[in-house]
């Protein structure tokens, strides 16, 4: 084979990355900034710059965390919140993916349901929380409902967009090889809309976490939001901060996980 | 009887948002023999793609008929395969996955499917790259995959719509030679659309020159240059003659177009 362009290497060469041994400049600066902040936070109340009652201290937060994990029924409350999250999110996935697919592949269905869907997506679904409480009581059910409502729309809308915005060149190519509608669906539309679906899931995570916490803050007998309420009225800044950190860490971890899958899938189509 | 028989073909498009019809191709008649390499050349917008897509069964005919081996075309079929101009490779599939696509549509499976795909990938010289994804390949390599995908289904007729249109001049030349090498082995009937005069001559047994408004055939020119061909024929006397003739055609088309624009 003599042609020049065949011997040209691939655009990307895979290399064993050892970069984690040499932390980047941004990582060093970031770490230093966090350390500086912690030190400042620690000494500020002692120096009389702020009132420690309202700001707490890193050390206090640290001990509060140990205390919470040891004897605050932490696992009990976490399990309740997690159950609400998982139940609501699973329900959202089960409903939203088929709905998104239907809307993405049927113009008529789209004309029919798109406007109310958009409206519901834009409106903060938390305004429905009081209604959910009236309908479903103060147990886990209204929180599951709010999680569901928060998560369902981003997934539906993104799945729909991914399906309906399929590259017409791919559709034509598939038809030229005699693809049936089912072939086109399974081999072009579904893989083609996967990145959009994942984007929807990622956006849904944030809304779902918010739903659980706000739902529990509003009315509940247990859960992380309940604890937040409790320590809020007791002005326990240290404990509030621990719970806030736990909630953010949870949402952050899930989001990062979905995003990494998303990036992997998007890699194929870059360029 | 000829393998492809196009009679009095006309294709109208309806303009979006109005009921105006616009004739993209009209009164086209053409016969193509089995194993013949026919190039279709003409300025941009003169209906070359429309004609090719009609043969592929991807646009519906307004008038006339197309027959392949005596069978009327009324949709895509396994007797034809298309090599498209731009990226029509599925970005989430590897080279091998893309070459498999047409075979999957014909319900190939398992070891046969894999073997056939690899055989085609080697034929177009991409054996080492079967696990790469399209974005990791150069433009020329991508079009090789495109060709392999079409050849894999073993069509009677290979339809190509400016497959090298997006490539630089040098790669284009290489691909042309390479395509002839493959074609001489596979012995398929080929319809090849291009707006590049040299490419049209270099590949063809027969050149179809198209004009515009509406798209029609101006002339069909037989090319008797010996095969197998290589870049050397670009400098031959006959090649120069043909080039001059085609240039004159296209220049005429251009000037008539300018006239229309000036009037409008
Ligand atoms: N789907 C379509 N709907 C309406 N008009 C079209 C469509 N496809 C092509 N045309 C028009 O038909 C004419 C011929 O197009 P085409 O066959 O793509 O020409 P070429 O391939 O020679 O550049 C052009 O004027 C183009 O604008
Ligand atoms: Mg064209």
Coordinates of C-alpha atoms and ligand atoms in Angstrom, one line a residue:
Chain A
X1 CA 0.0 0.0 0.0
X2 CA 1.7 3.1 -1.2
X3 CA -0.7 5.9 -0.5
X4 CA 0.5 8.5 1.8
X5 CA -2.7 8.9 3.8
X6 CA -2.9 5.3 4.8
X7 CA 0.4 5.4 6.6
X8 CA -0.6 8.5 8.4
X9 CA -1.2 7.6 12.0
X10 CA -4.4 7.9 13.8
X11 CA -5.5 11.3 15.2
X12 CA -5.0 10.1 18.7
X13 CA -2.3 8.0 20.0
X14 CA -2.9 6.1 23.2
X15 CA -0.3 6.7 25.8
X16 CA 0.1 5.5 29.4
X17 CA -0.6 8.5 31.4
X18 CA 1.5 9.1 34.5
X19 CA 0.4 12.7 34.8
X20 CA -1.1 12.0 38.3
X21 CA 2.4 11.7 39.7
X22 CA 3.1 15.3 38.6
X23 CA 0.2 17.4 39.9
X24 CA -0.6 20.2 37.6
X25 CA -0.2 23.8 38.5
X26 CA -3.9 24.4 38.8
X27 CA -4.2 21.5 41.2
X28 CA -1.5 22.9 43.4
X29 CA -3.0 26.4 43.4
X30 CA -6.4 25.0 44.1
X31 CA -5.2 23.0 47.1
X32 CA -3.3 26.0 48.5
X33 CA -6.4 28.2 48.2
X34 CA -8.5 25.7 50.1
X35 CA -5.9 25.4 52.8
X36 CA -5.7 29.1 53.1
X37 CA -9.4 29.4 53.4
X38 CA -9.6 26.7 56.1
X39 CA -6.9 28.5 58.1
X40 CA -8.6 31.8 57.8
X41 CA -11.9 30.3 58.8
X42 CA -10.3 28.6 61.8
X43 CA -8.7 31.8 63.2
X44 CA -11.3 34.4 62.2
X45 CA -13.6 33.9 65.3
X46 CA -10.6 33.8 67.7
X47 CA -9.3 37.1 66.2
X48 CA -12.8 38.6 66.7
X49 CA -13.4 39.2 63.0
X50 CA -16.6 37.2 63.0
X51 CA -18.9 35.7 65.5
X52 CA -18.0 32.0 65.8
X53 CA -21.6 31.2 66.8
X54 CA -22.6 31.9 63.2
X55 CA -19.6 30.6 61.4
X56 CA -18.4 27.6 63.4
X57 CA -14.8 26.4 62.8
X58 CA -13.3 23.7 60.6
X59 CA -12.2 21.8 63.7
X60 CA -15.8 22.0 65.1
X61 CA -17.2 20.8 61.8
X62 CA -14.7 17.9 61.8
X63 CA -15.7 16.8 65.2
X64 CA -19.4 17.3 64.4
X65 CA -19.0 15.0 61.5
X66 CA -17.4 12.3 63.6
X67 CA -20.2 12.7 66.1
X68 CA -22.9 12.5 63.4
X69 CA -21.5 9.3 61.9
X70 CA -21.2 7.8 65.4
X71 CA -24.5 8.6 67.1
X72 CA -27.0 10.7 65.1
X73 CA -28.9 7.8 63.6
X74 CA -27.1 9.0 60.5
X75 CA -27.6 5.8 58.5
X76 CA -31.3 5.8 59.3
X77 CA -31.9 9.3 58.0
X78 CA -29.6 8.7 55.0
X79 CA -31.4 5.5 54.1
X80 CA -34.7 7.3 54.1
X81 CA -33.5 10.2 51.9
X82 CA -31.7 7.7 49.6
X83 CA -34.8 5.6 49.3
X84 CA -36.9 8.6 48.3
X85 CA -34.2 9.6 45.8
X86 CA -33.8 6.2 44.2
X87 CA -37.6 5.5 44.1
X88 CA -38.4 8.9 42.5
X89 CA -35.5 8.7 40.1
X90 CA -36.2 5.2 39.0
X91 CA -39.8 6.0 38.4
X92 CA -38.7 9.1 36.4
X93 CA -36.4 6.9 34.2
X94 CA -39.1 4.3 33.6
X95 CA -41.6 7.0 32.5
X96 CA -39.4 9.5 30.8
X97 CA -37.3 7.4 28.4
X98 CA -40.3 5.8 26.6
X99 CA -42.1 9.1 26.6
X100 CA -39.0 10.9 25.2
X101 CA -38.7 8.2 22.5
X102 CA -42.3 8.5 21.6
X103 CA -42.1 12.3 21.4
X104 CA -38.8 12.1 19.5
X105 CA -40.1 9.8 16.8
X106 CA -43.7 11.0 16.4
X107 CA -44.3 14.5 15.1
X108 CA -47.9 14.4 16.1
X109 CA -47.2 13.4 19.7
X110 CA -44.6 16.1 19.8
X111 CA -47.0 18.8 18.6
X112 CA -49.5 17.6 21.2
X113 CA -47.4 17.4 24.3
X114 CA -44.5 19.6 23.7
X115 CA -45.9 23.0 24.9
X116 CA -47.3 21.7 28.3
X117 CA -44.1 19.7 28.8
X118 CA -41.9 22.8 28.2
X119 CA -44.0 24.8 30.6
X120 CA -43.7 22.1 33.3
X121 CA -39.9 21.9 32.7
X122 CA -39.4 25.6 33.1
X123 CA -41.7 26.0 36.1
X124 CA -40.0 25.0 39.3
X125 CA -41.7 21.7 40.1
X126 CA -41.2 22.4 43.8
X127 CA -44.2 24.7 43.7
X128 CA -46.2 21.5 43.5
X129 CA -44.8 20.3 46.8
X130 CA -47.7 21.6 49.0
X131 CA -50.2 19.9 46.7
X132 CA -48.2 16.7 46.9
X133 CA -48.3 16.8 50.6
X134 CA -52.1 17.3 50.6
X135 CA -52.5 14.4 48.2
X136 CA -49.9 12.0 49.5
X137 CA -49.4 12.8 53.2
X138 CA -46.1 13.6 55.0
X139 CA -44.4 10.3 54.6
X140 CA -42.0 9.4 51.8
X141 CA -44.6 9.5 49.0
X142 CA -44.7 13.3 48.4
X143 CA -40.9 13.5 48.3
X144 CA -40.8 10.6 45.8
X145 CA -43.3 12.5 43.8
X146 CA -41.2 15.7 43.9
X147 CA -38.1 13.9 42.9
X148 CA -40.0 12.2 40.1
X149 CA -41.3 15.6 38.9
X150 CA -37.9 17.2 39.0
X151 CA -36.1 14.4 37.2
X152 CA -38.7 13.4 34.6
X153 CA -38.7 16.6 32.4
X154 CA -35.0 17.0 31.7
X155 CA -34.8 13.3 30.7
X156 CA -37.9 13.5 28.5
X157 CA -36.8 16.7 26.8
X158 CA -33.3 15.6 26.1
X159 CA -34.2 12.1 24.9
X160 CA -36.8 13.7 22.6
X161 CA -34.2 16.2 21.2
X162 CA -31.7 13.4 20.7
X163 CA -34.2 11.3 18.8
X164 CA -35.7 14.0 16.7
X165 CA -32.5 15.8 15.8
X166 CA -30.9 12.6 14.3
X167 CA -28.6 13.5 11.4
X168 CA -30.7 13.1 8.2
X169 CA -27.6 11.9 6.4
X170 CA -27.5 8.8 8.7
X171 CA -31.2 8.2 8.1
X172 CA -30.7 8.4 4.3
X173 CA -27.6 6.1 4.5
X174 CA -29.6 3.6 6.5
X175 CA -32.5 3.6 4.1
X176 CA -30.2 3.1 1.2
X177 CA -29.1 -0.2 2.7
X178 CA -32.7 -1.2 3.0
X179 CA -33.1 -0.5 6.8
X180 CA -36.6 -1.0 8.2
X181 CA -38.1 1.5 10.6
X182 CA -37.1 -0.8 13.4
X183 CA -33.5 -1.1 12.1
X184 CA -33.3 2.7 12.0
X185 CA -34.7 3.0 15.5
X186 CA -32.4 0.5 17.1
X187 CA -29.2 1.1 15.1
X188 CA -29.3 4.9 14.3
X189 CA -31.8 6.7 16.6
X190 CA -31.0 4.9 19.9
X191 CA -27.2 5.0 19.8
X192 CA -27.4 8.5 18.2
X193 CA -29.4 9.9 21.1
X194 CA -27.5 8.3 23.9
X195 CA -25.4 11.3 24.7
X196 CA -28.5 13.5 24.9
X197 CA -30.2 11.0 27.1
X198 CA -27.1 11.1 29.4
X199 CA -27.2 14.8 29.5
X200 CA -30.8 14.6 30.6
X201 CA -29.9 12.2 33.4
X202 CA -27.1 14.4 34.5
X203 CA -29.4 17.5 34.7
X204 CA -32.0 15.3 36.5
X205 CA -29.6 14.3 39.3
X206 CA -29.3 17.9 40.5
X207 CA -33.0 18.5 40.4
X208 CA -33.8 15.2 42.1
X209 CA -31.4 15.9 45.0
X210 CA -32.9 19.3 45.4
X211 CA -36.4 17.6 45.5
X212 CA -35.5 15.2 48.3
X213 CA -33.9 17.9 50.5
X214 CA -36.5 20.6 50.0
X215 CA -39.3 18.1 50.3
X216 CA -38.0 17.0 53.7
X217 CA -37.3 20.5 54.8
X218 CA -40.9 21.4 54.1
X219 CA -42.5 18.6 56.0
X220 CA -41.1 15.3 57.2
X221 CA -40.4 13.1 60.2
X222 CA -37.0 11.7 59.1
X223 CA -34.3 12.1 56.5
X224 CA -31.4 14.4 55.8
X225 CA -33.7 17.4 55.2
X226 CA -35.4 16.7 58.5
X227 CA -32.0 16.8 60.2
X228 CA -31.2 20.0 58.5
X229 CA -34.4 21.5 59.8
X230 CA -33.7 20.2 63.3
X231 CA -30.2 21.7 63.5
X232 CA -31.3 24.8 61.8
X233 CA -33.7 25.7 64.5
X234 CA -31.0 24.7 67.1
X235 CA -28.5 27.0 65.3
X236 CA -26.0 24.1 65.1
X237 CA -23.9 25.6 62.3
X238 CA -21.3 22.8 62.6
X239 CA -23.8 20.0 62.1
X240 CA -25.7 21.9 59.3
X241 CA -22.4 22.2 57.4
X242 CA -21.7 18.5 57.7
X243 CA -25.1 17.7 56.3
X244 CA -24.7 20.3 53.5
X245 CA -21.3 18.8 52.6
X246 CA -22.8 15.2 52.5
X247 CA -25.6 16.3 50.2
X248 CA -23.3 18.2 47.9
X249 CA -20.8 15.3 47.8
X250 CA -23.6 12.9 46.9
X251 CA -24.9 15.1 44.1
X252 CA -21.4 15.9 42.9
X253 CA -20.3 12.3 42.7
X254 CA -23.4 11.1 40.8
X255 CA -23.1 14.0 38.4
X256 CA -19.4 13.3 37.8
X257 CA -20.1 9.7 37.2
X258 CA -22.8 10.4 34.6
X259 CA -20.6 13.0 33.0
X260 CA -17.7 10.6 32.6
X261 CA -20.0 8.1 30.7
X262 CA -21.3 11.0 28.7
X263 CA -17.9 12.1 27.7
X264 CA -16.9 8.6 26.7
X265 CA -19.9 8.4 24.5
X266 CA -19.4 11.9 23.1
X267 CA -15.8 11.1 22.2
X268 CA -16.9 9.0 19.3
X269 CA -18.6 11.9 17.7
X270 CA -16.1 14.7 18.4
X271 CA -15.3 16.4 15.1
Chain B
X1 CA -30.4 -5.4 -22.8
X2 CA -28.6 -2.8 -20.8
X3 CA -28.3 -3.3 -17.0
X4 CA -29.6 0.1 -16.1
X5 CA -32.3 1.6 -18.3
X6 CA -33.6 5.1 -17.5
X7 CA -36.5 6.3 -19.7
X8 CA -37.9 9.8 -19.9
X9 CA -37.1 10.5 -16.3
X10 CA -38.4 13.6 -14.6
X11 CA -38.2 14.6 -10.9
X12 CA -40.0 17.5 -9.4
X13 CA -39.5 18.9 -6.0
X14 CA -42.2 20.9 -4.2
X15 CA -40.7 24.0 -2.8
X16 CA -41.2 24.2 1.0
X17 CA -44.0 26.5 2.2
X18 CA -45.4 27.1 -1.3
X19 CA -47.2 24.9 -3.8
X20 CA -44.7 25.7 -6.5
X21 CA -43.1 22.7 -8.1
X22 CA -39.6 22.9 -9.3
X23 CA -38.2 20.5 -11.9
X24 CA -34.8 19.2 -10.8
X25 CA -34.4 16.7 -13.6
X26 CA -36.3 16.4 -16.8
X27 CA -36.4 14.1 -19.9
X28 CA -33.4 12.1 -18.9
X29 CA -32.8 8.9 -20.8
X30 CA -29.7 6.7 -20.3
X31 CA -28.6 3.1 -20.7
X32 CA -25.7 1.7 -18.7
X33 CA -24.2 -1.7 -19.6
X34 CA -23.2 -4.3 -17.1
X35 CA -19.7 -3.6 -15.7
X36 CA -19.5 -0.2 -17.2
X37 CA -18.0 2.8 -15.3
X38 CA -20.2 5.8 -16.0
X39 CA -19.3 9.3 -14.6
X40 CA -21.9 12.0 -14.4
X41 CA -20.4 15.5 -14.6
X42 CA -22.0 19.0 -14.5
X43 CA -22.0 22.2 -12.6
X44 CA -23.3 22.3 -9.1
X45 CA -27.1 22.2 -8.8
X46 CA -27.7 20.7 -12.2
X47 CA -29.4 17.6 -10.7
X48 CA -26.6 15.1 -10.6
X49 CA -27.3 14.0 -7.0
X50 CA -31.1 13.9 -7.7
X51 CA -30.5 11.6 -10.7
X52 CA -28.2 9.3 -8.6
X53 CA -30.6 9.2 -5.7
X54 CA -33.4 8.3 -8.0
X55 CA -31.4 5.3 -9.2
X56 CA -30.8 4.4 -5.5
X57 CA -34.5 4.5 -4.9
X58 CA -34.2 7.3 -2.4
X59 CA -36.3 9.9 -4.2
X60 CA -39.6 9.2 -5.9
X61 CA -39.9 9.7 -9.7
X62 CA -42.4 12.2 -11.0
X63 CA -42.2 11.0 -14.6
X64 CA -40.6 8.1 -16.5
X65 CA -39.0 4.9 -15.2
X66 CA -35.8 3.4 -14.1
X67 CA -35.2 -0.3 -14.6
X68 CA -32.3 -2.4 -13.3
X69 CA -31.9 -5.9 -14.9
X70 CA -35.4 -5.4 -16.2
X71 CA -36.9 -4.8 -12.7
X72 CA -38.5 -1.4 -12.0
X73 CA -36.9 0.6 -9.2
X74 CA -39.4 1.6 -6.6
X75 CA -37.2 1.9 -3.5
X76 CA -33.7 0.9 -2.2
X77 CA -32.7 -2.6 -2.9
X78 CA -29.9 -5.1 -2.3
X79 CA -28.9 -4.8 -6.0
X80 CA -27.6 -1.3 -5.4
X81 CA -25.3 0.4 -2.8
X82 CA -24.5 4.0 -2.3
X83 CA -21.3 5.7 -1.4
X84 CA -22.2 9.2 -0.1
X85 CA -20.2 12.3 -0.3
X86 CA -20.0 13.5 3.2
X87 CA -19.5 11.8 6.5
X88 CA -22.2 9.2 6.5
X89 CA -20.3 6.9 8.7
X90 CA -21.9 6.3 12.1
X91 CA -19.5 8.0 14.6
X92 CA -20.3 5.5 17.4
X93 CA -19.3 2.5 15.3
X94 CA -15.7 1.4 14.6
X95 CA -14.5 0.9 11.0
X96 CA -15.5 -2.7 11.2
X97 CA -18.9 -1.8 12.8
X98 CA -19.6 0.6 9.9
X99 CA -18.7 -1.9 7.2
X100 CA -21.0 -4.4 8.9
X101 CA -24.0 -2.0 8.7
X102 CA -25.2 -2.9 5.3
X103 CA -24.6 -6.6 6.0
X104 CA -26.7 -6.4 9.1
X105 CA -29.5 -5.0 7.1
X106 CA -29.3 -8.1 5.0
X107 CA -29.4 -10.3 8.1
X108 CA -25.9 -11.5 8.0
X109 CA -24.6 -12.6 11.5
X110 CA -21.9 -14.2 13.5
X111 CA -18.6 -15.3 12.0
X112 CA -19.7 -14.8 8.4
X113 CA -20.6 -11.2 9.1
X114 CA -17.3 -10.5 10.7
X115 CA -15.2 -12.3 8.1
X116 CA -16.9 -10.6 5.2
X117 CA -16.5 -7.1 6.9
X118 CA -12.8 -7.8 7.5
X119 CA -12.3 -9.0 3.9
X120 CA -13.7 -5.7 2.6
X121 CA -11.7 -3.6 5.0
X122 CA -8.5 -5.3 3.8
X123 CA -9.6 -4.8 0.2
X124 CA -9.7 -1.0 0.7
X125 CA -6.3 -1.2 2.6
X126 CA -7.5 -0.4 6.1
X127 CA -6.7 -3.8 7.7
X128 CA -4.8 -2.2 10.6
X129 CA -7.5 0.3 11.3
X130 CA -10.5 -1.9 11.7
X131 CA -11.0 -1.0 15.4
X132 CA -10.6 2.8 14.9
X133 CA -13.6 5.2 15.1
X134 CA -14.3 7.5 12.2
X135 CA -13.1 10.6 14.0
X136 CA -9.6 9.0 14.2
X137 CA -9.3 8.6 10.5
X138 CA -8.4 11.1 7.7
X139 CA -10.9 12.1 5.1
X140 CA -9.5 9.7 2.5
X141 CA -9.6 6.8 5.0
X142 CA -13.2 7.6 5.8
X143 CA -14.2 7.4 2.2
X144 CA -12.4 4.0 1.9
X145 CA -14.6 2.8 4.7
X146 CA -17.6 4.2 2.9
X147 CA -16.6 2.3 -0.2
X148 CA -16.0 -0.9 1.8
X149 CA -19.4 -0.7 3.4
X150 CA -21.1 -0.4 0.0
X151 CA -19.0 -3.2 -1.6
X152 CA -19.7 -5.5 1.3
X153 CA -23.3 -6.1 0.4
X154 CA -22.1 -7.2 -3.1
X155 CA -24.4 -5.0 -5.1
X156 CA -24.8 -5.2 -8.8
X157 CA -24.5 -1.4 -9.1
X158 CA -22.3 0.9 -7.1
X159 CA -23.7 4.5 -6.9
X160 CA -21.2 7.2 -5.8
X161 CA -22.1 10.8 -5.1
X162 CA -19.0 12.9 -5.2
X163 CA -17.3 10.5 -2.8
X164 CA -14.0 12.4 -3.1
X165 CA -15.5 15.8 -3.2
X166 CA -14.3 16.8 0.2
X167 CA -10.7 15.6 -0.3
X168 CA -7.7 17.6 -1.3
X169 CA -6.4 17.3 -4.9
X170 CA -3.6 14.9 -4.2
X171 CA -5.6 12.5 -2.0
X172 CA -8.3 12.7 -4.6
X173 CA -6.0 11.4 -7.3
X174 CA -4.8 8.6 -5.1
X175 CA -8.3 7.6 -4.3
X176 CA -9.3 7.6 -7.9
X177 CA -6.5 5.2 -8.8
X178 CA -7.3 3.1 -5.8
X179 CA -11.0 3.0 -6.7
X180 CA -10.2 1.8 -10.2
X181 CA -8.0 -1.0 -8.8
X182 CA -10.9 -2.1 -6.6
X183 CA -13.4 -1.7 -9.3
X184 CA -11.3 -3.8 -11.7
X185 CA -11.3 -6.6 -9.2
X186 CA -15.0 -6.3 -8.1
X187 CA -16.3 -5.7 -11.7
X188 CA -19.4 -3.8 -10.6
X189 CA -21.4 -1.4 -12.7
X190 CA -20.6 2.0 -11.4
X191 CA -22.4 5.4 -11.5
X192 CA -20.1 8.1 -10.2
X193 CA -21.1 11.7 -9.8
X194 CA -18.4 14.4 -9.8
X195 CA -17.9 18.0 -10.8
X196 CA -14.2 17.5 -11.3
X197 CA -13.5 17.2 -15.1
X198 CA -10.2 15.2 -14.7
X199 CA -11.9 12.8 -12.3
X200 CA -14.8 12.3 -14.7
X201 CA -12.5 11.4 -17.6
X202 CA -10.0 9.4 -15.6
X203 CA -12.5 6.9 -14.2
X204 CA -15.0 6.6 -17.1
X205 CA -15.9 4.3 -19.8
X206 CA -18.7 6.8 -20.5
X207 CA -19.1 10.4 -19.4
X208 CA -22.6 11.8 -19.0
X209 CA -22.5 15.6 -19.2
X210 CA -25.5 17.3 -17.6
X211 CA -26.8 20.8 -18.0
X212 CA -29.2 22.8 -15.8
X213 CA -32.7 24.3 -15.7
X214 CA -34.0 21.8 -15.6
X215 CA -31.3 19.1 -15.2
X216 CA -30.9 17.3 -18.5
X217 CA -28.3 15.3 -20.3
X218 CA -26.3 17.4 -22.8
X219 CA -24.0 14.8 -24.2
X220 CA -22.8 11.3 -23.5
X221 CA -19.1 10.8 -24.4
X222 CA -17.4 7.5 -24.8
X223 CA -13.9 7.2 -23.3
X224 CA -11.6 4.8 -25.0
X225 CA -8.5 5.2 -22.9
X226 CA -6.9 1.9 -22.2
X227 CA -7.2 0.1 -18.9
X228 CA -5.7 -0.4 -16.4
X229 CA -5.1 3.3 -16.0
X230 CA -2.7 5.3 -14.0
X231 CA -1.8 9.0 -13.6
X232 CA 0.3 8.9 -16.8
X233 CA -2.8 9.1 -19.0
X234 CA -3.5 12.6 -17.6
X235 CA -0.9 13.8 -20.0
X236 CA -2.0 11.9 -23.1
X237 CA -3.4 13.6 -26.2
X238 CA -6.8 12.0 -25.9
X239 CA -7.2 13.1 -22.3
X240 CA -6.4 16.7 -23.3
X241 CA -9.0 16.5 -26.1
X242 CA -11.7 15.2 -23.7
X243 CA -10.8 17.8 -21.1
X244 CA -11.2 20.6 -23.7
X245 CA -14.6 19.3 -24.7
X246 CA -15.9 19.0 -21.1
X247 CA -14.5 22.5 -20.3
X248 CA -16.4 24.0 -23.2
X249 CA -19.6 22.3 -21.9
X250 CA -19.2 23.6 -18.4
X251 CA -18.2 27.1 -19.5
X252 CA -21.4 27.3 -21.6
X253 CA -23.4 26.3 -18.5
X254 CA -21.7 28.9 -16.4
X255 CA -22.3 31.7 -18.9
X256 CA -26.0 30.8 -19.3
X257 CA -26.2 30.8 -15.5
X258 CA -24.7 34.3 -15.3
X259 CA -27.2 35.5 -17.9
X260 CA -30.0 34.3 -15.8
X261 CA -28.7 36.0 -12.8
X262 CA -28.2 39.3 -14.7
X263 CA -31.8 39.2 -15.9
X264 CA -33.2 38.3 -12.5
Ligands
LIG1 N1 -35.0 17.8 -1.4 C1 -35.1 18.8 -2.2 N2 -36.1 19.7 -2.2 C2 -36.2 20.7 -3.0 N3 -35.2 21.0 -3.9 C3 -34.1 20.2 -4.0 C4 -34.0 19.1 -3.1 N4 -32.8 18.5 -3.4 C5 -32.3 19.2 -4.4 N5 -33.0 20.2 -4.8 C6 -32.8 21.2 -5.8 O1 -32.7 20.5 -7.0 C7 -31.6 21.0 -7.8 C8 -30.6 19.9 -8.2 O2 -30.0 19.5 -7.0 P1 -28.9 18.3 -6.9 O3 -29.5 17.1 -7.6 O4 -28.4 18.2 -5.5 O5 -27.7 18.9 -7.9 P2 -26.2 18.6 -7.9 O6 -26.0 17.3 -7.2 O7 -25.9 18.5 -9.4 O8 -25.4 19.7 -7.3 C9 -31.0 22.1 -7.1 O9 -31.4 23.3 -7.6 C10 -31.4 21.9 -5.7 O10 -31.5 23.1 -5.0
LIG2 MG1 -24.8 16.9 -5.5

